[in-house]
Short mmCIF file of C-alpha atoms and ligand atoms in Angstrom, two decimals:
data_model
loop_
_atom_site.label_atom_id
_atom_site.label_comp_id
_atom_site.label_asym_id
_atom_site.label_seq_id
_atom_site.Cartn_x
_atom_site.Cartn_y
_atom_site.Cartn_z
CA MET A 1 -48.98 56.87 52.35
CA ASN A 2 -45.60 58.17 51.38
CA ASP A 3 -44.51 59.75 48.37
CA HIS A 4 -42.39 56.62 47.54
CA GLN A 5 -45.41 54.79 46.74
CA GLN A 6 -46.34 55.77 43.23
CA ASN A 7 -43.82 55.22 40.43
CA LYS A 8 -42.97 58.49 38.77
CA PRO A 9 -41.93 58.14 35.41
CA GLY A 10 -38.12 58.88 34.78
CA GLU A 11 -37.34 58.32 38.52
CA PRO A 12 -34.87 55.49 39.72
CA THR A 13 -38.03 53.60 41.01
CA ASP A 14 -39.14 53.59 37.56
CA ARG A 15 -36.24 51.77 35.94
CA TYR A 16 -38.52 49.79 33.61
CA GLY A 17 -40.73 53.07 32.37
CA ILE A 18 -43.92 51.28 33.24
CA GLY A 19 -45.55 54.15 35.40
CA ALA A 20 -48.71 53.45 37.15
CA ALA A 21 -48.54 49.71 35.81
CA GLY A 22 -45.62 49.02 38.30
CA MET A 23 -45.33 47.75 41.97
CA PRO A 24 -44.30 50.27 44.62
CA LEU A 25 -40.27 50.52 45.39
CA ASN A 26 -39.37 51.75 48.55
CA THR A 27 -35.91 52.01 50.42
CA LEU A 28 -34.78 50.82 53.84
CA ALA A 29 -35.15 54.15 55.05
CA ASP A 30 -38.80 54.64 54.16
CA TYR A 31 -39.32 51.88 57.13
CA ARG A 32 -38.70 51.42 60.85
CA PRO A 33 -35.42 49.84 61.82
CA ILE A 34 -35.60 45.84 62.94
CA PRO A 35 -35.32 45.75 66.63
CA ALA A 36 -31.92 43.60 67.40
CA ASP A 37 -34.12 40.96 69.06
CA SER A 38 -36.03 39.92 65.99
CA TYR A 39 -32.95 38.49 64.29
CA GLY A 40 -32.94 35.42 65.95
CA ALA A 41 -29.85 33.19 64.74
CA LEU A 42 -29.35 35.14 61.87
CA PHE A 43 -26.10 37.10 62.79
CA LEU A 44 -25.06 34.71 65.54
CA PRO A 45 -21.47 33.74 65.08
CA ASP A 46 -21.80 29.92 64.73
CA ARG A 47 -24.48 30.86 62.22
CA LEU A 48 -22.27 33.12 60.36
CA ALA A 49 -19.35 30.83 60.38
CA LYS A 50 -21.06 27.52 58.96
CA GLY A 51 -23.68 29.09 57.37
CA TYR A 52 -26.68 27.35 59.60
CA HIS A 53 -27.58 27.32 63.40
CA VAL A 54 -28.69 24.36 65.14
CA GLU A 55 -30.03 24.22 68.92
CA GLU A 56 -31.72 21.59 71.08
CA ILE A 57 -35.22 22.86 71.90
CA ASN A 58 -36.18 20.28 74.62
CA ASP A 59 -35.34 16.75 75.17
CA GLY A 60 -33.91 15.66 71.43
CA VAL A 61 -35.99 18.37 69.65
CA HIS A 62 -33.66 20.11 67.74
CA TYR A 63 -34.38 23.63 65.81
CA VAL A 64 -32.39 24.21 62.72
CA THR A 65 -31.75 27.15 60.23
CA SER A 66 -30.14 28.56 57.42
CA GLY A 67 -30.96 31.26 54.66
CA ALA A 68 -34.41 32.48 55.52
CA TYR A 69 -35.79 29.18 56.57
CA ASP A 70 -36.44 26.84 59.57
CA ALA A 71 -36.83 23.25 60.12
CA MET A 72 -36.98 20.69 63.01
CA PHE A 73 -35.44 17.02 63.51
CA VAL A 74 -35.84 14.96 66.33
CA VAL A 75 -33.37 12.66 67.92
CA THR A 76 -34.84 9.19 69.36
CA GLY A 77 -33.74 6.02 70.62
CA SER A 78 -33.79 4.59 66.78
CA GLY A 79 -32.80 7.50 64.64
CA VAL A 80 -33.62 10.73 63.47
CA VAL A 81 -37.26 12.06 62.16
CA VAL A 82 -36.77 15.04 60.21
CA VAL A 83 -39.78 17.58 59.47
CA ASP A 84 -38.93 19.34 56.25
CA ALA A 85 -36.23 19.97 53.87
CA PRO A 86 -36.28 23.48 52.62
CA PRO A 87 -33.79 24.02 49.69
CA LEU A 88 -32.31 26.99 51.10
CA LEU A 89 -31.35 24.67 54.22
CA GLY A 90 -30.34 22.04 51.93
CA THR A 91 -27.20 20.02 52.69
CA ASN A 92 -26.75 22.35 56.10
CA MET A 93 -29.44 20.04 57.49
CA LEU A 94 -27.36 16.69 56.98
CA LYS A 95 -24.51 18.88 58.75
CA ALA A 96 -26.79 19.78 61.69
CA ILE A 97 -27.81 16.47 62.11
CA LYS A 98 -24.14 15.12 61.93
CA GLU A 99 -23.13 17.75 64.48
CA VAL A 100 -25.61 16.20 67.13
CA THR A 101 -25.70 12.58 66.22
CA ASP A 102 -24.33 9.88 64.16
CA ALA A 103 -27.81 8.01 64.09
CA PRO A 104 -28.91 7.42 60.58
CA VAL A 105 -32.20 9.74 59.24
CA THR A 106 -35.29 7.33 59.30
CA HIS A 107 -38.30 9.10 58.83
CA LEU A 108 -39.10 12.48 56.80
CA ILE A 109 -42.40 14.29 57.56
CA TYR A 110 -43.68 16.77 54.93
CA SER A 111 -45.57 19.86 56.56
CA HIS A 112 -47.26 20.77 53.36
CA TRP A 113 -46.54 20.47 49.57
CA HIS A 114 -44.65 24.01 49.02
CA SER A 115 -41.60 23.25 47.45
CA ASP A 116 -39.85 25.97 49.53
CA HIS A 117 -40.19 23.81 52.61
CA ILE A 118 -39.66 20.19 51.02
CA GLY A 119 -37.72 20.69 47.85
CA ALA A 120 -34.27 19.39 49.39
CA ALA A 121 -35.92 15.97 50.49
CA GLY A 122 -34.10 14.09 48.05
CA ILE A 123 -30.91 14.51 50.43
CA PHE A 124 -31.85 12.19 52.76
CA GLY A 125 -31.79 9.42 50.11
CA PRO A 126 -34.51 6.42 48.97
CA ASP A 127 -34.58 4.29 52.52
CA VAL A 128 -36.12 7.33 54.60
CA LYS A 129 -40.04 6.42 55.27
CA VAL A 130 -41.83 9.68 54.09
CA ILE A 131 -45.10 10.66 55.87
CA SER A 132 -47.37 13.62 54.71
CA HIS A 133 -50.89 14.78 54.46
CA GLU A 134 -52.66 12.77 51.55
CA TYR A 135 -52.98 15.93 49.83
CA THR A 136 -49.44 16.72 50.04
CA ARG A 137 -48.80 13.13 48.28
CA ASP A 138 -51.31 14.01 45.58
CA MET A 139 -49.63 17.27 44.57
CA ILE A 140 -45.80 15.89 44.44
CA GLN A 141 -47.47 13.09 42.25
CA ARG A 142 -49.52 15.35 39.93
CA TRP A 143 -46.35 17.85 39.42
CA PRO A 144 -43.01 15.49 39.58
CA ASP A 145 -41.02 18.70 39.01
CA LEU A 146 -41.39 20.05 42.55
CA GLY A 147 -38.03 19.99 44.22
CA GLY A 148 -36.36 21.64 41.37
CA GLY A 149 -35.36 18.66 39.77
CA ARG A 150 -33.58 17.11 42.49
CA GLY A 151 -36.15 14.08 42.85
CA LEU A 152 -39.00 14.93 45.39
CA PRO A 153 -39.68 11.52 47.35
CA VAL A 154 -43.26 10.73 47.13
CA PRO A 155 -44.48 10.08 50.83
CA THR A 156 -44.74 6.20 51.79
CA GLU A 157 -47.16 6.92 54.19
CA THR A 158 -50.36 9.46 54.21
CA PHE A 159 -53.30 10.13 56.42
CA SER A 160 -56.27 12.56 56.48
CA THR A 161 -56.92 13.81 59.86
CA ASN A 162 -54.32 12.36 62.56
CA GLU A 163 -51.90 9.81 62.95
CA THR A 164 -49.33 9.49 65.72
CA LEU A 165 -45.59 8.27 65.56
CA ASP A 166 -43.91 6.52 67.79
CA VAL A 167 -40.26 6.15 66.92
CA GLY A 168 -37.59 4.94 69.47
CA GLY A 169 -39.53 6.16 72.39
CA VAL A 170 -40.58 9.25 71.24
CA LYS A 171 -44.36 10.13 70.38
CA LEU A 172 -45.03 12.72 67.30
CA GLN A 173 -48.56 13.68 67.11
CA LEU A 174 -49.54 14.73 63.49
CA ASP A 175 -52.78 16.65 63.17
CA TYR A 176 -54.69 17.99 60.19
CA LYS A 177 -57.36 20.25 61.10
CA GLY A 178 -58.62 21.35 57.75
CA VAL A 179 -57.50 23.70 54.86
CA ASN A 180 -55.46 26.57 56.42
CA HIS A 181 -51.77 28.04 54.68
CA THR A 182 -52.48 25.29 52.37
CA PRO A 183 -54.74 22.36 52.04
CA GLY A 184 -53.10 19.41 53.61
CA ASN A 185 -50.82 21.91 56.10
CA ILE A 186 -50.23 19.76 58.97
CA PHE A 187 -49.20 20.20 62.79
CA ILE A 188 -46.48 18.35 64.18
CA TYR A 189 -46.53 18.02 68.10
CA ALA A 190 -44.10 16.22 70.55
CA PRO A 191 -46.43 16.50 73.22
CA LYS A 192 -43.69 15.35 76.04
CA GLN A 193 -41.21 18.20 74.79
CA LYS A 194 -43.99 20.53 74.25
CA VAL A 195 -42.66 21.66 71.16
CA LEU A 196 -44.98 22.33 67.97
CA ALA A 197 -44.12 22.59 64.43
CA ALA A 198 -46.81 24.83 62.66
CA ILE A 199 -45.24 25.96 59.13
CA ASP A 200 -46.14 29.38 57.44
CA ILE A 201 -48.80 30.52 59.77
CA ILE A 202 -47.07 32.59 62.27
CA SER A 203 -43.46 34.55 61.86
CA PRO A 204 -42.46 34.93 65.88
CA GLY A 205 -41.65 38.56 66.38
CA TRP A 206 -42.46 39.75 62.82
CA SER A 207 -45.44 40.42 60.60
CA ALA A 208 -46.09 37.32 58.21
CA PHE A 209 -44.65 37.41 54.62
CA LYS A 210 -46.61 38.85 52.05
CA HIS A 211 -50.32 38.10 51.51
CA CYS A 212 -50.71 36.32 54.91
CA ASP A 213 -47.82 34.31 54.24
CA ALA A 214 -48.85 33.51 50.38
CA SER A 215 -51.84 31.08 51.92
CA GLU A 216 -54.08 29.40 49.79
CA ASN A 217 -57.12 30.20 51.95
CA ILE A 218 -56.93 33.14 53.88
CA ARG A 219 -59.64 32.25 56.46
CA GLY A 220 -58.21 29.05 57.35
CA TRP A 221 -54.66 30.65 57.66
CA ALA A 222 -56.42 33.20 60.12
CA GLU A 223 -58.27 30.71 62.04
CA ALA A 224 -55.21 28.30 62.71
CA HIS A 225 -53.49 30.72 65.04
CA ASP A 226 -56.43 29.59 67.32
CA TRP A 227 -55.38 25.74 66.46
CA ILE A 228 -51.78 26.72 67.45
CA LEU A 229 -52.80 27.99 70.65
CA ASP A 230 -54.74 25.03 71.56
CA TYR A 231 -51.77 23.01 72.04
CA ASP A 232 -49.54 22.98 75.10
CA PHE A 233 -46.29 24.36 73.76
CA LYS A 234 -43.26 25.93 75.06
CA ALA A 235 -41.56 26.28 71.54
CA VAL A 236 -43.00 26.52 68.09
CA VAL A 237 -41.14 26.01 64.86
CA SER A 238 -42.96 28.13 62.25
CA GLY A 239 -40.40 28.01 58.82
CA HIS A 240 -39.08 31.47 58.81
CA VAL A 241 -37.64 34.30 60.54
CA ASN A 242 -34.42 32.38 61.85
CA ARG A 243 -35.94 32.19 65.31
CA TRP A 244 -38.50 29.56 66.99
CA GLY A 245 -41.52 31.41 68.78
CA THR A 246 -42.88 31.14 72.12
CA ARG A 247 -46.63 31.36 73.25
CA GLU A 248 -46.38 34.94 73.74
CA ASP A 249 -45.22 35.21 70.03
CA ALA A 250 -48.37 33.36 69.07
CA VAL A 251 -50.49 35.60 71.24
CA ALA A 252 -49.31 38.53 69.59
CA SER A 253 -49.10 37.20 66.11
CA ARG A 254 -53.23 36.19 66.44
CA ALA A 255 -53.98 39.40 67.99
CA TYR A 256 -52.45 41.18 65.09
CA THR A 257 -54.25 39.14 62.83
CA ASN A 258 -57.35 39.42 64.33
CA ASP A 259 -57.06 43.21 64.24
CA ILE A 260 -56.49 43.02 60.66
CA VAL A 261 -59.67 41.21 60.18
CA GLU A 262 -61.61 43.31 62.40
CA PHE A 263 -60.33 46.59 60.78
CA ALA A 264 -61.33 44.84 57.10
CA LYS A 265 -64.84 44.17 58.14
CA GLU A 266 -65.06 47.74 59.31
CA ALA A 267 -63.64 49.13 56.01
CA PHE A 268 -66.15 46.94 54.40
CA ASP A 269 -69.34 48.35 56.22
CA GLN A 270 -68.01 51.82 55.74
CA ALA A 271 -66.45 52.16 52.35
CA GLU A 272 -69.11 53.77 50.57
CA ASP A 273 -67.35 56.94 49.27
CA MET A 274 -68.65 57.63 46.03
CA GLU A 275 -65.66 60.13 45.65
CA PHE A 276 -63.00 57.87 43.91
CA ILE A 277 -66.06 57.12 41.15
CA GLN A 278 -66.29 60.60 40.59
CA ARG A 279 -62.88 60.93 40.08
CA ASN A 280 -62.29 58.11 37.77
CA GLY A 281 -66.02 57.14 36.47
CA PHE A 282 -67.17 53.67 35.58
CA SER A 283 -65.55 53.67 32.01
CA ASN A 284 -62.21 51.17 33.25
CA ALA A 285 -63.69 48.78 35.90
CA TRP A 286 -60.26 47.82 37.20
CA VAL A 287 -59.28 51.44 37.61
CA LEU A 288 -62.30 51.48 39.80
CA TRP A 289 -61.90 48.52 41.79
CA GLU A 290 -57.96 48.93 42.16
CA ASN A 291 -58.55 52.08 43.84
CA TYR A 292 -61.55 51.26 45.85
CA PHE A 293 -59.47 48.28 47.05
CA ASN A 294 -56.35 50.47 47.72
CA GLU A 295 -58.34 52.97 49.66
CA MET A 296 -59.79 50.33 51.81
CA THR A 297 -56.53 48.41 51.88
CA ASN A 298 -54.79 52.05 53.40
CA TYR A 299 -57.54 52.26 55.79
CA VAL A 300 -56.73 48.78 57.16
CA THR A 301 -53.23 49.33 57.15
CA LYS A 302 -53.40 52.67 59.10
CA LYS A 303 -55.63 51.36 61.64
CA THR A 304 -53.89 48.16 62.40
CA LEU A 305 -50.41 49.84 62.54
CA GLU A 306 -51.71 52.45 64.93
CA LYS A 307 -53.44 50.37 67.10
CA VAL A 308 -52.04 50.25 70.78
CA THR A 309 -51.74 46.81 71.81
CA ASP A 310 -51.81 45.46 75.38
CA ASN A 311 -48.08 45.60 76.21
CA GLY A 312 -48.59 49.54 74.94
CA GLN A 313 -46.65 49.34 71.95
CA ASN A 314 -48.44 49.90 68.40
CA TRP A 315 -48.57 46.95 65.90
CA ALA A 316 -45.84 49.23 63.88
CA GLU A 317 -43.54 49.19 66.90
CA ARG A 318 -44.38 45.86 68.16
CA LEU A 319 -44.08 43.31 65.04
CA ALA A 320 -40.53 43.86 62.68
CA GLY A 321 -41.77 44.54 59.34
CA ALA A 322 -45.32 45.44 59.89
CA ASP A 323 -44.98 48.70 58.41
CA VAL A 324 -43.84 46.66 55.13
CA MET A 325 -46.14 44.05 55.06
CA THR A 326 -49.34 44.87 56.83
CA LYS A 327 -50.82 46.43 53.55
CA TYR A 328 -50.60 43.14 51.55
CA HIS A 329 -52.26 41.11 54.73
CA ALA A 330 -55.01 43.91 54.61
CA TYR A 331 -55.25 43.60 50.74
CA SER A 332 -55.60 39.62 50.90
CA ILE A 333 -57.89 39.56 53.88
CA LEU A 334 -60.40 42.12 52.32
CA GLU A 335 -60.31 39.96 49.22
CA ALA A 336 -61.24 36.86 51.52
CA LEU A 337 -63.98 38.79 53.04
CA ARG A 338 -65.94 38.61 49.98
CA LEU A 339 -64.63 35.08 48.85
CA GLU A 340 -64.30 33.33 52.03
CA TYR A 341 -66.55 35.17 54.74
CA GLY A 342 -69.67 35.69 52.41
CA MET A 343 -69.63 39.51 53.05
CA VAL A 344 -70.49 42.31 50.52
CA THR A 345 -68.58 45.89 50.62
CA GLY A 346 -70.66 48.86 51.42
CA PHE A 347 -69.52 50.06 47.47
CA GLU A 348 -71.33 47.16 46.07
CA LYS A 349 -74.19 47.52 48.33
CA ARG A 350 -74.40 51.21 47.06
CA ILE A 351 -74.15 50.40 43.21
CA ILE A 352 -75.97 47.15 43.22
CA PRO A 353 -79.79 47.15 44.80
CA GLN A 354 -80.11 45.07 47.78
CA GLU A 355 -83.12 42.67 48.36
CA SER A 356 -84.80 44.56 51.71
ZN1 ZN B 401 -45.72 27.32 52.44
#
């Protein structure tokens, strides 16, 4: 790891004077430059001028992006079906829809309960039919302040596994395949247009955001990469990074995630190094675990970033921001191996007698 990883007392990276208690602060120059084609719509002239970018992916299915958020809407023969309403898109979503059609919004689908993807839902008014998984409704009823006080509409229609919407001659298939990024995170699929919305799982062309996209269940999130590829799609709207993804993007995200899982398993099996115990002893259990996990995290991060993939590039070269975020995915997946995959670390095997 580079020298910037540690906050040195008195250095600008330690402005709060908390030393080893703090998180690392690095600079742009510490990381790889972002390839121009990874920016998607971020710097397109229309997005810079209007604050948002909208485009028709296929036959009425539209992609819309502003801020750091992406969403979808579908123009049908009898109104508009919207998928998600991120606060950072906000009223830009209304402008984008107006730019394409004068038809009213009749249906709103929530992908999942996270407020950063649905918190602006109130902008569509009280007459819109709101559809979600039943877990999403439960969370909105439990915490009415979701949506930042803008009034988040409670879903009027919920389901537990599948539902097909038929609006104005357009079919949308809503599927819940089990806990993943959150409980209740659903896939929204337009079979005729071959467009899928699968939110907060892959980040096309990029490494996912911190800790496996801040997922509530890491194993389910990793598995969801397979579920995405089970669909016959040409485009996947994934919620972030200002662009929609292709099949090729989803295949790359899955391979990257699977590599982290495999290297994490390897770290679990191999990490029996007692050197850090000799260095730190057992007197502060949290220092012991901090260093143990950080050593395993660094092992997984190095292996992953340096892995040469099927196109000849390593992951650090192939996915934008992989050198920034891989360590967080590695850490989350290492924790998940213990909690969600039922594995025991080599270190635990050494210090805790195992039954033979
Ligand atoms: Zn989310």
